[in-house]
Amino acid sequence: MPVIQLEAQLSSSQLLQAVAQMPEPELEQFVAEVMALRARLHTSTLSESESKLLNKINLGIPELIQSRYDELMVKRQNESLAGTELQELLNLTDQVEKLEAERVEALAELAQIRGVQLAELMKNLGIPRHV
């Protein structure tokens, strides 16, 4: 894990600047942990079903799958996939799409429980609309 240098007393913008220095995989992990922290802070007022849905929403794509998927996508764009890599990419695409579909289903179910539109829930949870 990289070490980030920062001042002892930080404003939120300084903290954001420090976070911006993180390599993408660590940034993704950090964001997932912040989202989980946010969910835990609200857990005391959440029902068990809401907590389970938030955990599923915040789970994301496992880093090993995401990194291999990203690697193969780059190779595909560069037209340099080896023979078996195309099938591997197709299998990973299926896995990623399944996980994302489960996440969207959890978001929709949570929106229904809370009686809000999906877009409003995503905004409240800080989730970009391209999910």
CSV table of C-alpha atoms in Angstrom, one decimal:
chain,number,residue,atom,x,y,z
A,1,MET,CA,0.0,0.0,0.0
A,2,PRO,CA,1.5,3.4,-0.9
A,3,VAL,CA,2.2,6.0,1.7
A,4,ILE,CA,0.6,9.3,1.2
A,5,GLN,CA,2.2,12.4,2.7
A,6,LEU,CA,-0.3,14.9,4.2
A,7,GLU,CA,-0.5,17.6,6.8
A,8,ALA,CA,-1.8,16.7,10.3
A,9,GLN,CA,-4.8,19.1,10.1
A,10,LEU,CA,-6.7,18.7,6.8
A,11,SER,CA,-9.6,20.4,5.2
A,12,SER,CA,-11.8,18.2,3.1
A,13,SER,CA,-10.3,19.6,-0.1
A,14,GLN,CA,-6.8,18.8,1.2
A,15,LEU,CA,-7.9,15.3,2.0
A,16,LEU,CA,-9.4,15.0,-1.4
A,17,GLN,CA,-6.1,16.1,-2.9
A,18,ALA,CA,-4.3,13.4,-0.9
A,19,VAL,CA,-6.7,10.8,-2.1
A,20,ALA,CA,-6.2,11.9,-5.6
A,21,GLN,CA,-2.6,10.8,-5.3
A,22,MET,CA,-3.6,7.1,-4.9
A,23,PRO,CA,-3.1,4.7,-7.7
A,24,GLU,CA,-6.4,3.5,-9.2
A,25,PRO,CA,-6.6,0.1,-7.5
A,26,GLU,CA,-6.0,1.6,-4.0
A,27,LEU,CA,-8.4,4.4,-4.8
A,28,GLU,CA,-11.1,1.9,-5.7
A,29,GLN,CA,-10.5,0.0,-2.5
A,30,PHE,CA,-10.5,3.3,-0.5
A,31,VAL,CA,-13.8,4.4,-2.0
A,32,ALA,CA,-15.3,1.0,-1.2
A,33,GLU,CA,-14.2,1.3,2.4
A,34,VAL,CA,-15.5,4.9,2.7
A,35,MET,CA,-18.9,3.7,1.3
A,36,ALA,CA,-18.9,0.8,3.8
A,37,LEU,CA,-18.1,3.3,6.6
A,38,ARG,CA,-20.9,5.5,5.4
A,39,ALA,CA,-23.2,2.5,5.4
A,40,ARG,CA,-22.1,1.5,8.9
A,41,LEU,CA,-22.8,5.0,10.2
A,42,HIS,CA,-26.3,4.7,9.0
A,43,THR,CA,-26.7,1.1,10.2
A,44,SER,CA,-28.2,2.0,13.5
A,45,THR,CA,-31.2,3.4,11.7
A,46,LEU,CA,-31.3,0.7,9.0
A,47,SER,CA,-33.4,-2.4,9.0
A,48,GLU,CA,-31.6,-5.7,8.5
A,49,SER,CA,-32.8,-5.9,4.9
A,50,GLU,CA,-31.5,-2.4,4.2
A,51,SER,CA,-28.1,-3.3,5.7
A,52,LYS,CA,-27.9,-6.5,3.6
A,53,LEU,CA,-28.8,-4.5,0.5
A,54,LEU,CA,-26.2,-1.8,1.2
A,55,ASN,CA,-23.5,-4.4,1.8
A,56,LYS,CA,-24.3,-6.0,-1.6
A,57,ILE,CA,-24.4,-2.5,-3.2
A,58,ASN,CA,-21.0,-1.6,-1.7
A,59,LEU,CA,-19.3,-5.0,-2.5
A,60,GLY,CA,-18.3,-4.1,-6.1
A,61,ILE,CA,-16.3,-6.2,-8.4
A,62,PRO,CA,-13.5,-8.2,-6.8
A,63,GLU,CA,-10.2,-6.6,-7.6
A,64,LEU,CA,-8.7,-9.7,-9.1
A,65,ILE,CA,-11.6,-10.0,-11.6
A,66,GLN,CA,-11.6,-6.3,-12.4
A,67,SER,CA,-7.9,-6.0,-13.0
A,68,ARG,CA,-7.8,-9.1,-15.3
A,69,TYR,CA,-10.9,-7.8,-17.1
A,70,ASP,CA,-9.3,-4.4,-17.6
A,71,GLU,CA,-6.1,-6.0,-18.8
A,72,LEU,CA,-8.0,-8.2,-21.4
A,73,MET,CA,-10.1,-5.2,-22.5
A,74,VAL,CA,-6.9,-3.3,-23.3
A,75,LYS,CA,-5.5,-6.2,-25.2
A,76,ARG,CA,-8.8,-6.5,-27.1
A,77,GLN,CA,-8.7,-2.8,-28.0
A,78,ASN,CA,-5.1,-3.2,-29.2
A,79,GLU,CA,-6.2,-6.4,-31.1
A,80,SER,CA,-3.5,-8.4,-29.2
A,81,LEU,CA,-5.7,-11.1,-27.5
A,82,ALA,CA,-4.1,-14.5,-27.5
A,83,GLY,CA,-6.3,-17.5,-28.6
A,84,THR,CA,-7.7,-18.5,-25.2
A,85,GLU,CA,-7.9,-14.9,-23.9
A,86,LEU,CA,-11.0,-14.1,-25.9
A,87,GLN,CA,-12.9,-16.8,-24.2
A,88,GLU,CA,-11.5,-15.7,-20.8
A,89,LEU,CA,-12.7,-12.1,-21.6
A,90,LEU,CA,-16.1,-13.4,-22.5
A,91,ASN,CA,-16.3,-15.4,-19.2
A,92,LEU,CA,-15.1,-12.4,-17.2
A,93,THR,CA,-17.6,-10.1,-19.0
A,94,ASP,CA,-20.4,-12.5,-18.0
A,95,GLN,CA,-19.2,-12.4,-14.4
A,96,VAL,CA,-18.9,-8.6,-14.3
A,97,GLU,CA,-22.3,-8.2,-15.9
A,98,LYS,CA,-23.9,-10.6,-13.4
A,99,LEU,CA,-22.3,-8.8,-10.4
A,100,GLU,CA,-23.4,-5.4,-11.8
A,101,ALA,CA,-26.9,-6.7,-12.4
A,102,GLU,CA,-27.1,-8.0,-8.8
A,103,ARG,CA,-25.9,-4.6,-7.6
A,104,VAL,CA,-28.5,-2.7,-9.6
A,105,GLU,CA,-31.2,-5.1,-8.4
A,106,ALA,CA,-30.1,-4.4,-4.8
A,107,LEU,CA,-30.2,-0.6,-5.5
A,108,ALA,CA,-33.7,-0.9,-7.0
A,109,GLU,CA,-34.9,-3.0,-4.0
A,110,LEU,CA,-33.5,-0.5,-1.6
A,111,ALA,CA,-35.0,2.4,-3.5
A,112,GLN,CA,-38.4,0.6,-3.3
A,113,ILE,CA,-38.0,0.0,0.5
A,114,ARG,CA,-37.2,3.7,1.0
A,115,GLY,CA,-39.9,4.9,-1.3
A,116,VAL,CA,-37.5,7.0,-3.5
A,117,GLN,CA,-36.6,6.9,-7.2
A,118,LEU,CA,-33.5,4.9,-8.1
A,119,ALA,CA,-31.7,8.1,-9.3
A,120,GLU,CA,-32.4,9.8,-6.0
A,121,LEU,CA,-31.1,6.9,-4.0
A,122,MET,CA,-27.9,6.7,-6.1
A,123,LYS,CA,-27.3,10.4,-5.6
A,124,ASN,CA,-27.8,10.0,-1.8
A,125,LEU,CA,-25.4,7.1,-1.7
A,126,GLY,CA,-22.8,9.0,-3.9
A,127,ILE,CA,-23.0,6.4,-6.6
A,128,PRO,CA,-22.4,7.6,-10.2
A,129,ARG,CA,-25.2,7.1,-12.6
A,130,HIS,CA,-23.2,5.0,-15.0
A,131,VAL,CA,-23.5,1.9,-12.7
